[in-house]
Structure formats: C-alpha cells, structure tokens
Coordinates of C-alpha atoms in Angstrom, one line a residue:
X442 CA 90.4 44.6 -22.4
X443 CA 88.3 46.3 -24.7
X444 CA 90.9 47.9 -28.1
X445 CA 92.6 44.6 -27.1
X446 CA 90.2 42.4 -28.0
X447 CA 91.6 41.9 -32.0
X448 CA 92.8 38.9 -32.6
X449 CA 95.8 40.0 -34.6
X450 CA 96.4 42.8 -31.8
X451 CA 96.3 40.0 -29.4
X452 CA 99.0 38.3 -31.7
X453 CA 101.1 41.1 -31.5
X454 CA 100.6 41.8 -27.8
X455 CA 101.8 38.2 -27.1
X456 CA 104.8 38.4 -29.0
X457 CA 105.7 41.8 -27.6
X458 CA 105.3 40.7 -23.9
X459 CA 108.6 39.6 -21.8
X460 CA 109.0 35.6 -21.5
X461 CA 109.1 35.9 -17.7
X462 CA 105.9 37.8 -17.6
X463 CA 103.8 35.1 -20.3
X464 CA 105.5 32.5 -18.0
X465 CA 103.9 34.1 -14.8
X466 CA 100.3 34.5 -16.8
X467 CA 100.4 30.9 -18.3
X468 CA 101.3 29.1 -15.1
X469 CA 98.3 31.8 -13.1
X470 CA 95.9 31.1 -16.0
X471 CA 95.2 34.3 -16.1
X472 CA 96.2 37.7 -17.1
X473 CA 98.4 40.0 -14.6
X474 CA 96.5 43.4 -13.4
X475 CA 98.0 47.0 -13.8
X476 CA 98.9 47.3 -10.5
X477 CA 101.3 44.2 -10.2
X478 CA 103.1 45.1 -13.5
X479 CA 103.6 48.6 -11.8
X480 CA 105.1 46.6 -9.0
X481 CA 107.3 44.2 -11.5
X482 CA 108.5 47.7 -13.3
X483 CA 109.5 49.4 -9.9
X484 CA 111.4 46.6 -8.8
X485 CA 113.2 45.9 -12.0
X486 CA 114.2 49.2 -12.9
X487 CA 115.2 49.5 -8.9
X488 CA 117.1 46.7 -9.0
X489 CA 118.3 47.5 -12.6
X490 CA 119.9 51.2 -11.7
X491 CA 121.1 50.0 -8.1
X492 CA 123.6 47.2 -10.3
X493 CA 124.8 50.3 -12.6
X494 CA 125.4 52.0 -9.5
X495 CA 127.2 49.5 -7.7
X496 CA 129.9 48.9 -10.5
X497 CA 130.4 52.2 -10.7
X498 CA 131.4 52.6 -7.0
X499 CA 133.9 50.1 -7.5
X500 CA 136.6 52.3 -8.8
X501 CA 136.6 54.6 -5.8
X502 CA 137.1 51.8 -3.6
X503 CA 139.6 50.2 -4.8
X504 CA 141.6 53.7 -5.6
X505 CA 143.6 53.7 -2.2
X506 CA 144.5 49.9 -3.2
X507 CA 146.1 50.5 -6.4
X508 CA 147.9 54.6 -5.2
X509 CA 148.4 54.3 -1.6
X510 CA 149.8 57.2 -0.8
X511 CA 149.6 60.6 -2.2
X512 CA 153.1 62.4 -3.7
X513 CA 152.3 65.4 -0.4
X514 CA 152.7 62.1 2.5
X515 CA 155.3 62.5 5.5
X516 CA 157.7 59.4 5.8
X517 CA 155.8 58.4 8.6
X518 CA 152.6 58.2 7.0
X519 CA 153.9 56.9 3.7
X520 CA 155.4 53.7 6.0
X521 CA 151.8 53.3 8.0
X522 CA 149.6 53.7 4.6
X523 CA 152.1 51.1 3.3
X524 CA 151.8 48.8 6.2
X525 CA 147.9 49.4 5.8
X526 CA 147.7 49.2 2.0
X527 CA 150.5 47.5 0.1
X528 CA 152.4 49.0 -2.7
X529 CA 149.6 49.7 -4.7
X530 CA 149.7 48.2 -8.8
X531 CA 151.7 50.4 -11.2
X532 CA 151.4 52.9 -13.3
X533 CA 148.9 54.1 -10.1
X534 CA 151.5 54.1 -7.6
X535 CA 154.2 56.4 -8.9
X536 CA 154.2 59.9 -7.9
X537 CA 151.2 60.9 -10.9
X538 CA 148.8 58.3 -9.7
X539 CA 146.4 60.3 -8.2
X540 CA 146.2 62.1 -11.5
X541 CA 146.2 59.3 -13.6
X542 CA 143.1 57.7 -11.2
X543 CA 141.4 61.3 -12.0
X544 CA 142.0 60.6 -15.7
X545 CA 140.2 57.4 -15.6
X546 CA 137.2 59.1 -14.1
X547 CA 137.3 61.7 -16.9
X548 CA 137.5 58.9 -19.7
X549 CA 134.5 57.5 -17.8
X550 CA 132.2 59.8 -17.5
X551 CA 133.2 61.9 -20.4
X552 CA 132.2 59.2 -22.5
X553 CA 129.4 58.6 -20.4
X554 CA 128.2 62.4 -20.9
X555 CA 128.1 61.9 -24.6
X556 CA 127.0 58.4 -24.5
X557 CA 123.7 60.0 -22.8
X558 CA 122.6 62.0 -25.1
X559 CA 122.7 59.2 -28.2
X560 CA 120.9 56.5 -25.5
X561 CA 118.0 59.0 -25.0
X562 CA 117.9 59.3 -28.9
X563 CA 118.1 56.0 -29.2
X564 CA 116.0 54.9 -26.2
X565 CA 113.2 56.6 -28.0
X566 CA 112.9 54.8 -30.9
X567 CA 113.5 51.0 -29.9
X568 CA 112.7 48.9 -27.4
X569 CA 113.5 50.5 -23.9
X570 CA 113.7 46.8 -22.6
X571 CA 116.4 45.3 -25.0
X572 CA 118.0 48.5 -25.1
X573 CA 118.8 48.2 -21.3
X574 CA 119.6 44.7 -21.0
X575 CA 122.5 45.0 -23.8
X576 CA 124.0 48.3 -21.3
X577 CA 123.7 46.2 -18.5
X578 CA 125.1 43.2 -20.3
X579 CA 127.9 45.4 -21.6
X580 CA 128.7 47.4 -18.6
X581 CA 128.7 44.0 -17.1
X582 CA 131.3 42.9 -19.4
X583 CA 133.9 45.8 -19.4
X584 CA 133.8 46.3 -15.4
X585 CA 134.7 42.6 -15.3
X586 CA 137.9 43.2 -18.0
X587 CA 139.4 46.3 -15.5
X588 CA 139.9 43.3 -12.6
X589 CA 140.7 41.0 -14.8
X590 CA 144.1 43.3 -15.1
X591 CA 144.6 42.2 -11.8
X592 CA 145.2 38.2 -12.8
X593 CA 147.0 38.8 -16.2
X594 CA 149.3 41.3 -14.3
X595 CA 148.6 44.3 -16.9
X596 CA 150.7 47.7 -16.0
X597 CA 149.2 49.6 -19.3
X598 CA 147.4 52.7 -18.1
X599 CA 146.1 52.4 -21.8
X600 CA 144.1 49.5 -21.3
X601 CA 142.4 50.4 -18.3
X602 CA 141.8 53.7 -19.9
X603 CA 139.9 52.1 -22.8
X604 CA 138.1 50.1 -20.5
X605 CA 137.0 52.6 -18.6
X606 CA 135.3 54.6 -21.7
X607 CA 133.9 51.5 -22.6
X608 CA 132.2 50.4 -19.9
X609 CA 130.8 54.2 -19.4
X610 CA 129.7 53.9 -23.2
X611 CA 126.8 51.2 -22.2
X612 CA 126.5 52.7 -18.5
X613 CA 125.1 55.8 -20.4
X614 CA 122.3 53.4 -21.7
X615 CA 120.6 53.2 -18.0
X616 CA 119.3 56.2 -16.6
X617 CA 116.9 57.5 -19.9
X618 CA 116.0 53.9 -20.4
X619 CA 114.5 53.1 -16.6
X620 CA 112.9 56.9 -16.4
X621 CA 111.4 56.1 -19.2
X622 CA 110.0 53.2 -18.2
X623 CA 108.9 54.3 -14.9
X624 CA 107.5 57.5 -16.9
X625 CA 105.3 55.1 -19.0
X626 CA 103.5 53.0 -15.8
X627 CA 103.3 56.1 -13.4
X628 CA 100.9 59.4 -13.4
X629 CA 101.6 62.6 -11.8
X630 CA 100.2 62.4 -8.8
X631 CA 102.7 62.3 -5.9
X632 CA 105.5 62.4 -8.6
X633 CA 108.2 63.6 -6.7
X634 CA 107.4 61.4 -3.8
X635 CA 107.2 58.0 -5.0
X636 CA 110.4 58.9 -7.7
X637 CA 112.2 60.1 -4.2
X638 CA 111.8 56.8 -3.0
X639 CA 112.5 54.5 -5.9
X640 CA 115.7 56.9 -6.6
X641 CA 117.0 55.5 -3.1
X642 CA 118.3 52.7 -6.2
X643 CA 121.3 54.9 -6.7
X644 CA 122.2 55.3 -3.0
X645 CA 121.3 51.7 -2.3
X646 CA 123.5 50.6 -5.5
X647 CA 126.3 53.0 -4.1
X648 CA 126.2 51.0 -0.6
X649 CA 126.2 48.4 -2.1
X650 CA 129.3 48.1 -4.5
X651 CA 130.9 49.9 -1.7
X652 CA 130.6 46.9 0.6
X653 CA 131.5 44.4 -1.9
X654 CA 134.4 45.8 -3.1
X655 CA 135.6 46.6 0.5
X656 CA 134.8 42.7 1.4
X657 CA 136.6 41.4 -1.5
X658 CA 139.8 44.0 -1.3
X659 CA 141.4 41.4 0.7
X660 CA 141.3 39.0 -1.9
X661 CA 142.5 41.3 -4.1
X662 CA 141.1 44.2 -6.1
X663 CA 140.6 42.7 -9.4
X664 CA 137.4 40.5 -7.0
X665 CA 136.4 44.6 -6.5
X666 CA 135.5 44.5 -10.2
X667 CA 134.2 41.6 -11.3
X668 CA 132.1 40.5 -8.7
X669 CA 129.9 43.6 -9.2
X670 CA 130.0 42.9 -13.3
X671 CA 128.9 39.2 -12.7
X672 CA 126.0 40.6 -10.9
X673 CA 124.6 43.5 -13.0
X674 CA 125.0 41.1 -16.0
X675 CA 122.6 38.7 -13.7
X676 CA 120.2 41.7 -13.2
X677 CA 120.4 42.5 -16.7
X678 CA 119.2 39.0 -17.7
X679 CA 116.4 39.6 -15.3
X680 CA 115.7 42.6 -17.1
X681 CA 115.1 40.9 -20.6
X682 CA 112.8 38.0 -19.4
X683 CA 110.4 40.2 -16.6
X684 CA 110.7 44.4 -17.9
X685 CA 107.5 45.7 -19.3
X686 CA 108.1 48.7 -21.1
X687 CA 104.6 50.4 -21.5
X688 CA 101.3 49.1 -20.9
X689 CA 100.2 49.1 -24.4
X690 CA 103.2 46.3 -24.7
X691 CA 101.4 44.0 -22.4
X692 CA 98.1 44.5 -23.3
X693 CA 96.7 45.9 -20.0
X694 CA 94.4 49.2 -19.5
X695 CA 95.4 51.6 -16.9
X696 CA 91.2 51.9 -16.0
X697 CA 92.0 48.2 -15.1
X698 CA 93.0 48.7 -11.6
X699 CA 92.1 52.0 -10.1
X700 CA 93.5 50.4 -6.8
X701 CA 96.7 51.6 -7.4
X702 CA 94.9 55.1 -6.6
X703 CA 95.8 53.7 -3.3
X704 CA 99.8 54.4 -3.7
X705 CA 99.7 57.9 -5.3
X706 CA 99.1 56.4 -9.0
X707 CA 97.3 58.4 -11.3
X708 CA 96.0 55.0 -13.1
X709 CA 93.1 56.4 -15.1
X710 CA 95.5 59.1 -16.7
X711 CA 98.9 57.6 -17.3
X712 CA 101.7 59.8 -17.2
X713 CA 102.2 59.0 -20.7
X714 CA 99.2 58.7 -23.0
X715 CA 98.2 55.8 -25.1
X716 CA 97.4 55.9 -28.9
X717 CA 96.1 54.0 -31.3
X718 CA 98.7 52.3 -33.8
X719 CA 97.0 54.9 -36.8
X720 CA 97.9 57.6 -34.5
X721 CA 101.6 57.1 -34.2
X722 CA 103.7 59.8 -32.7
X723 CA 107.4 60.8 -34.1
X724 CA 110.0 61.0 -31.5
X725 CA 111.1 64.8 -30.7
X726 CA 113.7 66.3 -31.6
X727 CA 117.2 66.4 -30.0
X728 CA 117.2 70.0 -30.4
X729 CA 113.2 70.5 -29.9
X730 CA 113.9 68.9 -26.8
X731 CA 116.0 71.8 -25.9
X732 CA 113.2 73.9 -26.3
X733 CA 111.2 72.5 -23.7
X734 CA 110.6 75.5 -20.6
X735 CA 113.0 74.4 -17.9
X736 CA 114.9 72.0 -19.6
X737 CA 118.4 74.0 -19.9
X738 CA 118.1 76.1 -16.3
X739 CA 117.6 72.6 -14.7
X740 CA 120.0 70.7 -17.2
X741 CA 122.9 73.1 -16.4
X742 CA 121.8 73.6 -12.4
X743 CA 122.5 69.4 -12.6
X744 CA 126.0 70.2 -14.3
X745 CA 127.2 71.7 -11.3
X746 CA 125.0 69.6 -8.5
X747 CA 126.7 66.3 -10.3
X748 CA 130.1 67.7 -10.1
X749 CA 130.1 68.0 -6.4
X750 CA 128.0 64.5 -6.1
X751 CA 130.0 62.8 -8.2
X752 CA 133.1 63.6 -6.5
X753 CA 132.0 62.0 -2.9
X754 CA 131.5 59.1 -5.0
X755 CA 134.7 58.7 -6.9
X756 CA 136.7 60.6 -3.9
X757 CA 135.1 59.8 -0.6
X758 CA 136.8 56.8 0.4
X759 CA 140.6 57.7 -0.9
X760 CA 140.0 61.4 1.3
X761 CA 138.5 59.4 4.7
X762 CA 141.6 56.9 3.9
X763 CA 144.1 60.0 3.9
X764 CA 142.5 62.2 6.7
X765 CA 142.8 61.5 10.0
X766 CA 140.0 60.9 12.2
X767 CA 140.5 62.0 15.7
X768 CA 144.1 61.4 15.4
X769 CA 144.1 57.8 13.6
X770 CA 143.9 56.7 9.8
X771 CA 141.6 54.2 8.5
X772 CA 142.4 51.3 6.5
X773 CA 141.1 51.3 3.2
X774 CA 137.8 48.5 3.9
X775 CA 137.0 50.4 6.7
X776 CA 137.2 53.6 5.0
X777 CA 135.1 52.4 1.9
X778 CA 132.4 51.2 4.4
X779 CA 132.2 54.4 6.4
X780 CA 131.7 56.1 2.8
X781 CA 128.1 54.5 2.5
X782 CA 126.4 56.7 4.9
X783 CA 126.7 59.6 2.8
X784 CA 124.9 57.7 0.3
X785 CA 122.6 56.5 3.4
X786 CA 122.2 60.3 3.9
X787 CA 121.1 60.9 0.1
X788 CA 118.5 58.2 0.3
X789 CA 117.0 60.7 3.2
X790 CA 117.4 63.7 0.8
X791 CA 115.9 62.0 -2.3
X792 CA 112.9 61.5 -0.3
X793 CA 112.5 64.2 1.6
X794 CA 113.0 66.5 -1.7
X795 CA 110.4 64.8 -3.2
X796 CA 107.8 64.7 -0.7
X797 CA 108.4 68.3 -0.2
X798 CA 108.5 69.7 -3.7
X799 CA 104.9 67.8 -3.6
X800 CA 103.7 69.8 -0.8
X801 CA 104.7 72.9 -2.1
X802 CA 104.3 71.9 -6.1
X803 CA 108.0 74.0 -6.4
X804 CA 110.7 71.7 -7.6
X805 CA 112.7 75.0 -8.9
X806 CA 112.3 76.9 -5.0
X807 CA 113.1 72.5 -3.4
X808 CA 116.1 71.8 -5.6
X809 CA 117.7 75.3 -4.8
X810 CA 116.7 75.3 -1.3
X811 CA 118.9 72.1 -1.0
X812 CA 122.2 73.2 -3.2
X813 CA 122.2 76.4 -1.3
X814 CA 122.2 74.0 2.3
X815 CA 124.9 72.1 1.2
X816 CA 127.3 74.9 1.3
X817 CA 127.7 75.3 4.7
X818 CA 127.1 70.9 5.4
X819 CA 130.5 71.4 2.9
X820 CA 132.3 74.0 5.0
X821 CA 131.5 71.8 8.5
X822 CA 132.8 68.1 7.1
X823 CA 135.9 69.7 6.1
X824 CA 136.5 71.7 9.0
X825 CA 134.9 69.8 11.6
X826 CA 134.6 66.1 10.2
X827 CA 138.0 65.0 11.3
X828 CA 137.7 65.7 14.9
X829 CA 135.8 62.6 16.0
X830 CA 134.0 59.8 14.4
X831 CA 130.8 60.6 15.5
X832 CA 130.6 64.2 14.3
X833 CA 132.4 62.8 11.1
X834 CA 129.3 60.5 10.8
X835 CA 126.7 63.1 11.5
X836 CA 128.1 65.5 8.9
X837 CA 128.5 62.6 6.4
X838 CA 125.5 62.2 6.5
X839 CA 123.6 65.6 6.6
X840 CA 126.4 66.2 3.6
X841 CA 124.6 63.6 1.9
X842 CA 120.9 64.7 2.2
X843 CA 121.5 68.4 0.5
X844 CA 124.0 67.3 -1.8
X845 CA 122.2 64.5 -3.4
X846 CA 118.4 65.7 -2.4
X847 CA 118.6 68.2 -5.6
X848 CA 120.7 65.5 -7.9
X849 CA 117.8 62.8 -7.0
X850 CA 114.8 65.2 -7.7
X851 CA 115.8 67.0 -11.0
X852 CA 116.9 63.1 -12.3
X853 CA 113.6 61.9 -11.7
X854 CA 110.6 63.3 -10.4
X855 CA 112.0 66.8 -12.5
X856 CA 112.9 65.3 -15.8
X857 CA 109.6 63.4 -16.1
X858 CA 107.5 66.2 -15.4
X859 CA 109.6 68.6 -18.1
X860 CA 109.6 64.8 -20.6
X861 CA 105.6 65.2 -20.5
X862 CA 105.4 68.9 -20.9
X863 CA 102.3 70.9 -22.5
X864 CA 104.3 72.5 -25.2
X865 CA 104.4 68.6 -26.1
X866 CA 100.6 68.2 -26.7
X867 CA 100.6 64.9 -25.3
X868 CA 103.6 63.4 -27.7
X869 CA 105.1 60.1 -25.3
X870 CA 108.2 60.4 -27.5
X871 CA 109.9 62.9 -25.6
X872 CA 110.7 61.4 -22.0
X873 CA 113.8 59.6 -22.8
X874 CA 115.5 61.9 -24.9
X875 CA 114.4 64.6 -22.2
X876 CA 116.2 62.7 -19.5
X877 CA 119.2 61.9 -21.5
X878 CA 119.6 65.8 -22.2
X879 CA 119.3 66.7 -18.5
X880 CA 121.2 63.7 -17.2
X881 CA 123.6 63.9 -20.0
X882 CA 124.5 67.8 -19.2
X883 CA 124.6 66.9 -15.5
X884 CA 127.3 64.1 -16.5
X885 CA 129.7 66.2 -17.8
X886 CA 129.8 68.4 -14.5
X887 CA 130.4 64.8 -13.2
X888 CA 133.4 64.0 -15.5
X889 CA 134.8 67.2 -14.2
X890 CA 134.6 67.1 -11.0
X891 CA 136.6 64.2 -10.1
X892 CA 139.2 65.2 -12.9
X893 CA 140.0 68.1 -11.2
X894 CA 139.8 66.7 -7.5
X895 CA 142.8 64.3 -8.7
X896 CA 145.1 67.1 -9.4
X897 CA 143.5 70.0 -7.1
X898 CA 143.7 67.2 -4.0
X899 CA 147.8 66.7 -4.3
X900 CA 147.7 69.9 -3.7
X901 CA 145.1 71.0 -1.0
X902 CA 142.1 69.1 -0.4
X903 CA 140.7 72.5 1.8
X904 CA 140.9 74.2 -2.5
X905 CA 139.0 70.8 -3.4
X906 CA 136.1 71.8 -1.0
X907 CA 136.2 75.4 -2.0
X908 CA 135.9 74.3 -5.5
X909 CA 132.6 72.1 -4.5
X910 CA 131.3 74.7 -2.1
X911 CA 131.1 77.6 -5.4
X912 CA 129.8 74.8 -7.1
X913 CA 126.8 74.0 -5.4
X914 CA 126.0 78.2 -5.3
X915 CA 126.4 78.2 -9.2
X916 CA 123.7 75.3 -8.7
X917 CA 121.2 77.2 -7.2
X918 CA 121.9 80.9 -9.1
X919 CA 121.2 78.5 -12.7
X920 CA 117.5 78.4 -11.0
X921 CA 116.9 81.9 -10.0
X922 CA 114.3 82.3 -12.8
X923 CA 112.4 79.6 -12.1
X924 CA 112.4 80.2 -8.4
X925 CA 111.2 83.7 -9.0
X926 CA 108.6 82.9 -11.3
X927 CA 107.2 79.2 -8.6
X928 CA 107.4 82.5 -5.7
X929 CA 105.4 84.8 -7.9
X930 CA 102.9 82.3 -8.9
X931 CA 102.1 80.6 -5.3
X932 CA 101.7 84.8 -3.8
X933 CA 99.6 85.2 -7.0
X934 CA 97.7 82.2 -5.9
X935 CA 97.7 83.4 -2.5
X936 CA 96.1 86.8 -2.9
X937 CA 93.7 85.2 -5.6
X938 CA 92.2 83.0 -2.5
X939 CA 92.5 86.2 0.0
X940 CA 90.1 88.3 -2.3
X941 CA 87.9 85.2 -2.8
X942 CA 87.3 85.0 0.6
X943 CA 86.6 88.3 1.4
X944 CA 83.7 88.3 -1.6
X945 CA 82.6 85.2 -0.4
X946 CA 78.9 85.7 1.9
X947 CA 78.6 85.0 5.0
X948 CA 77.7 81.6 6.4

C-alpha cells in the first residue's frame, strides 16, 4: 500500500478504521479493495439519508389524524372526515390547527436551516462518521418523544414545538455529512449520474416513512413516530461500526482497484485529493465558501425549488385527504400511500437530471430546464388532478419528476462539483461546508413554504398553487447567468470544432 507501509501509520490507520469494517478484514484475512468500500459507503449513506427521510415524512402523515377537518369544511364533509378520521388530538383540532401544524413545520426546518450551516462547519473539522451517527441517534430520539405524546396524553402545543426544533437540530447534521462522504470515495466522472441515482435515498426514505406511518395510523399515531425513530437509530448504529469516511482513514489507494472504472469512478483521481499528514489543509471559510462561482445563484435557485418540494412533502397527503377524487374522499392511509408516487416520480427526475446534465455537461441550462417544466405539471394537478384517479396518478407523478429533478441535482451532483472547485486549488476542506451553505439556504425556502401553505390553504388551496407555480419561475430566473454563460460556452465550443474542421485536409 505503498505511504501505508509505516508501522506507526499502520497503527493509526487501524485505530481510525470502523469496528465493523476490521471485523470484516480480520474474519477475510485480508484487506478490503477500493471498490467494495465504495460499495459499503454507497449503501450506508443510502440507507443513512433514506432513515432521515423517513422520519421526517412522518409528520405529514399523521397531520389529517391529529386536525381532521379544516375550519372552510361543509357539515357534510365535516361528519364524513369525522367518521373517516376521528376527532383528531387537541390543540390540532380546534379551528387554528391547520396553522399550528404549519408552525411546527416552521420550528422544524427553521432550525434545521440554521442547524445546516453549523453541521457543514462542523462536519469539516471532525469526524464525518461520528458526527452522523450522533444526528441520527438524536433525530432518532426526539421523533420518538413527539409519539410518545400520544401515550402520556400531552395537549401542550409547546412541547411538541420544542420537539420538533429539536429533532430538526440533529436532522441538519445529515445531508453535508453523507455528501461529504460520497464526495471523498467518488471522482467526477459520471457525477451527476451515479449521484441521480444514489439521491433516489430521499425519495425512497419519503416512501418509505409514508407507508409506515400510514400502516401504523390504525394503531394510533404516536406508532407513526416512533417506529421510524427506532429504526433510524438502528441505521445510525450501523453507521458507527461499517462508515468509512475517506480512503486515507482506511488505509486503501484509490490506484488499488481501477475496476471501479467500470461504474463511472474516476479511481485514479479521487474527487477529493489525498495529502500527506505534513501537508495538512485548513478548512475554508464560512464566508470563503460563499465566494465560490456558483455557489449563491444555485444556493438561492434551491431556496425557492425546496419551498415548493418541501410542501408536497409536508402537504401532500392532508390536500389528497381533503380534495376529492372523482367525486369521493380518501381516508387518510390511503391518502398517505397514494402520496409516495410523487416521490416515485422524483426518483425518475433525480436520475434523469443527472444523466442529462452529463450529456450535456450543463447543470445550470438541466436544473432550470426542470423548474421552468414544473410550472405547468403545477397548473394540471391542480386543475385536472381531481377528476379521476388515474390522471391524478399520472400528474402526481410527472409533478414529481420536474419538481424534485432540480432539488436532487443541485443537492448532489451540483454541490460536489462547486465543493471541489478550482478557485479551491485542490483544498478537500471545502465539500461539507459547501453543501451545508447550499442545502442550508435551500432549507429555509423549505421552512417557508409549508408555513405559509398552513395559513394560505384555509383559505384557497388554488392561491397555495399559485404561490408554488411563481416559485418554481423565481427558481429558474436565480440561474439565468449561468445558463447564459453554459449556452455561450457550448456555441463557443461549437464553432471552435466547425472552423477546425474546415482547416482540417482532406482524407
């Protein structure tokens, strides 16, 4: 292993490694390769960011259980969403409890906003792998103690409004800590791609905790919550005994395994470099960081392409519960489970966004492209979604593709590219606090958004799609720069390889 071949570097090395992977390499009697630590890192961080994902699902499922009606209901439908749903749990149930569900979204990702840009900091200067398991743990622990209102009968919106800024304290660890990671095991080539596809972890964790908390709604919605904090706690232990956070950590070369060519990895040059322990680099600068070309267009384009994703996920269900579909309301299970397939539809967009922002090497003219689509996917679920289920199904899910095809590529494949930037001369110490930044910005576009669907949606939910519709133009205008320049470069390009071919001789 050639600069890991000192025997005090060896020590180190050994003490550094996770005790799942030195159980794995003393039971093989043998070290593991590149390639299958690339494979342990993809499906721990997958599995990681899908359990942050389901848990925080569960509070948009369980929303039509504890306000079932809204204060705008008919008597009629107020006595069949009784019959459907119960009474709901106080203080939700009075005639501000759609609002009060809107403030508890706010507390969350507010705090979850801020949270993100002190995790990147952090994330940046300790280890990425104990840093994750202790949000995971944590997040584990506070989406538990909202159910557990359920058993000790708690009617204090205070508590569960504390709980809620709690648990989005350590849910703000995940994202910059598994980017990084990725970031640290993965090269350029075929970035957006591969990220589309291990990104599907949101959409699969939002399926996910949707279908649990739907299943256990009938045993009561306090199950809705804890079930889904046992299990990210359970992933989170998983986390601390098999995550390897760099390959320096674990001793292995990238050179090591130039088989992993095969998937689209860029092996031989690691997205992030490696130095020697002389060569040390400081971590950058919160407002350096800033600096970076791209970071703000992109960090404010997510503001406003978070606001309308995050909604679907904190709304969906409680709207498909209180619109009628071809004449008929659904119950609030069946309701929570039709919900997934706009996340089915996002796995699509993540992937497709990638792969083509690939093709075309323009994630700026991609992510725009999408926002702008999702306009009139907007204007056709509203206006066209409640006529039968199957169109409602179609445009869930095409809904879902440009809505959270942008959101997927400037979280992943975007933010590592910008993380690892030239202006950065090769300094590693950038990618988390680069994520966190972006991600973090996006968040508080996703605090908003389903603060003011809680209070626009008594209301008119018609003025809730209008507001998401403007939003997802504001999300493409913050990347007209960028656009303009990726269009001027690739005709530059293009008339560059005209006038080479007309100089070239003849064959």
């Amino acid at each position: 292993m050639g600069s890991n071949s000192n025997p005090e570097n060896e020590q180190n090395i050994m003490k550094s490694k996770p005790p799942g992977i030195q159980f794995i390499e003393s039971s093989k009697k043998s070290t593991l390769s590149y390639k299958t630590h690339q494979i342990i890192v993809l499906i721990v961080t997958f599995l990681a960011y899908a359990s942050y994902h389901a848990t925080r699902k569960t509070t948009s499922i369980i929303k039509s259980s504890l306000d079932p009606q809204s204060p705008n209901d008919t008597l009629q439908f107020h006595s069949l969403l009784s019959w459907l749903l119960g009474s709901g749990w106080a203080p939700f149930n009075g005639a501000n409890g759609t609002a009060l569900l809107g403030d508890l979204d706010l507390a969350f990702l507010f705090v979850y906003a801020i949270g993100m840009f002190f995790s990147g900091h952090i994330g940046d200067r300790m280890n990425l792998r104990v840093f994750l398991s202790i949000g995971m743990v944590g997040t584990g622990l506070f989406t538990s103690l909202f159910g557990v209102g359920y058993w000790v009968n708690i009617h204090c919106f205070s508590y569960y409004l504390v709980v809620q800024m709690l648990a989005g304290l350590f849910q703000s660890t995940g994202w910059p800590s598994v980017v990084a990671v990725v970031g640290n095991w993965f090269g350029k080539s075929k970035r957006g791609l591969i990220m589309g596809i291990w990104n599907a972890h949101t959409s699969v964790g939002n399926i996910t905790g949707s279908l649990i908390a739907s299943y256990f709604l009938k045993y009561g919605w306090g199950w809705s919550m804890v079930v889904p904090g046992l299990m990210i706690i359970v992933v989170g232990l998983l986390v601390l005994l098999f995550l390897p956070v760099d390959p320096e950590s674990v001793g292995v070369d990238g050179d090591e395994d130039k088989s992993a060519e095969k998937l689209g990895v860029e092996v031989t040059k690691p997205l992030l470099s490696s130095k020697a322990p002389s060569q040390k680099e400081s971590p950058v600068g919160f407002l350096e960081a800033w600096k970076i070309p791209g970071v703000a267009p992109f960090a404010f384009c997510l503001f406003f392409a978070k606001l309308v994703a995050y909604t679907f996920l904190y709304w969906l269900p409680f709207y498909i519960s209180h619109t009628a579909i071809d004449g008929e309301y659904l119950s609030d299970v069946v309701a929570g489970n039709l919900s997934t397939l706009f996340d089915v539809g996002g796995v699509v967009g993540g992937i497709l966004a990638g792969h083509i922002s690939d093709r075309l090497n323009a994630r700026a003219i991609t992510a725009a492209s999408f926002m702008y689509c999702a306009i009139p996917a907007l204007y056709l679920y509203r206006n066209y979604g409640h006529t039968s289920m199957t169109i409602n199904i179609i445009l869930m899910l095409v809904t879902g593709m440009f809505v959270n095809g942008p959101y997927a590529l400037i979280t992943t494949a975007v933010s590592t590219d910008l993380g690892t930037h030239r202006s950065l001369r090769g300094n590693s110490r950038a990618l988390a606090t680069v994520t966190a930044i972006i991600d973090g910005t996006g968040s508080i576009g996703a605090a908003i958004g389903p603060l003011l669907t809680g209070y626009i949606s008594t209301q008119s939910w018609s003025a809730v799609f209008t507001m998401l519709m403007a939003s997802a133009f504001v999300a493409g205008l913050f990347l007209t720069r960028l656009v303009v320049a990726e269009i001027a470069s690739k005709w530059e390009d293009s008339r560059r390889g005209r006038v080479s071919v007309r100089r070239s001789p003849l064959v």
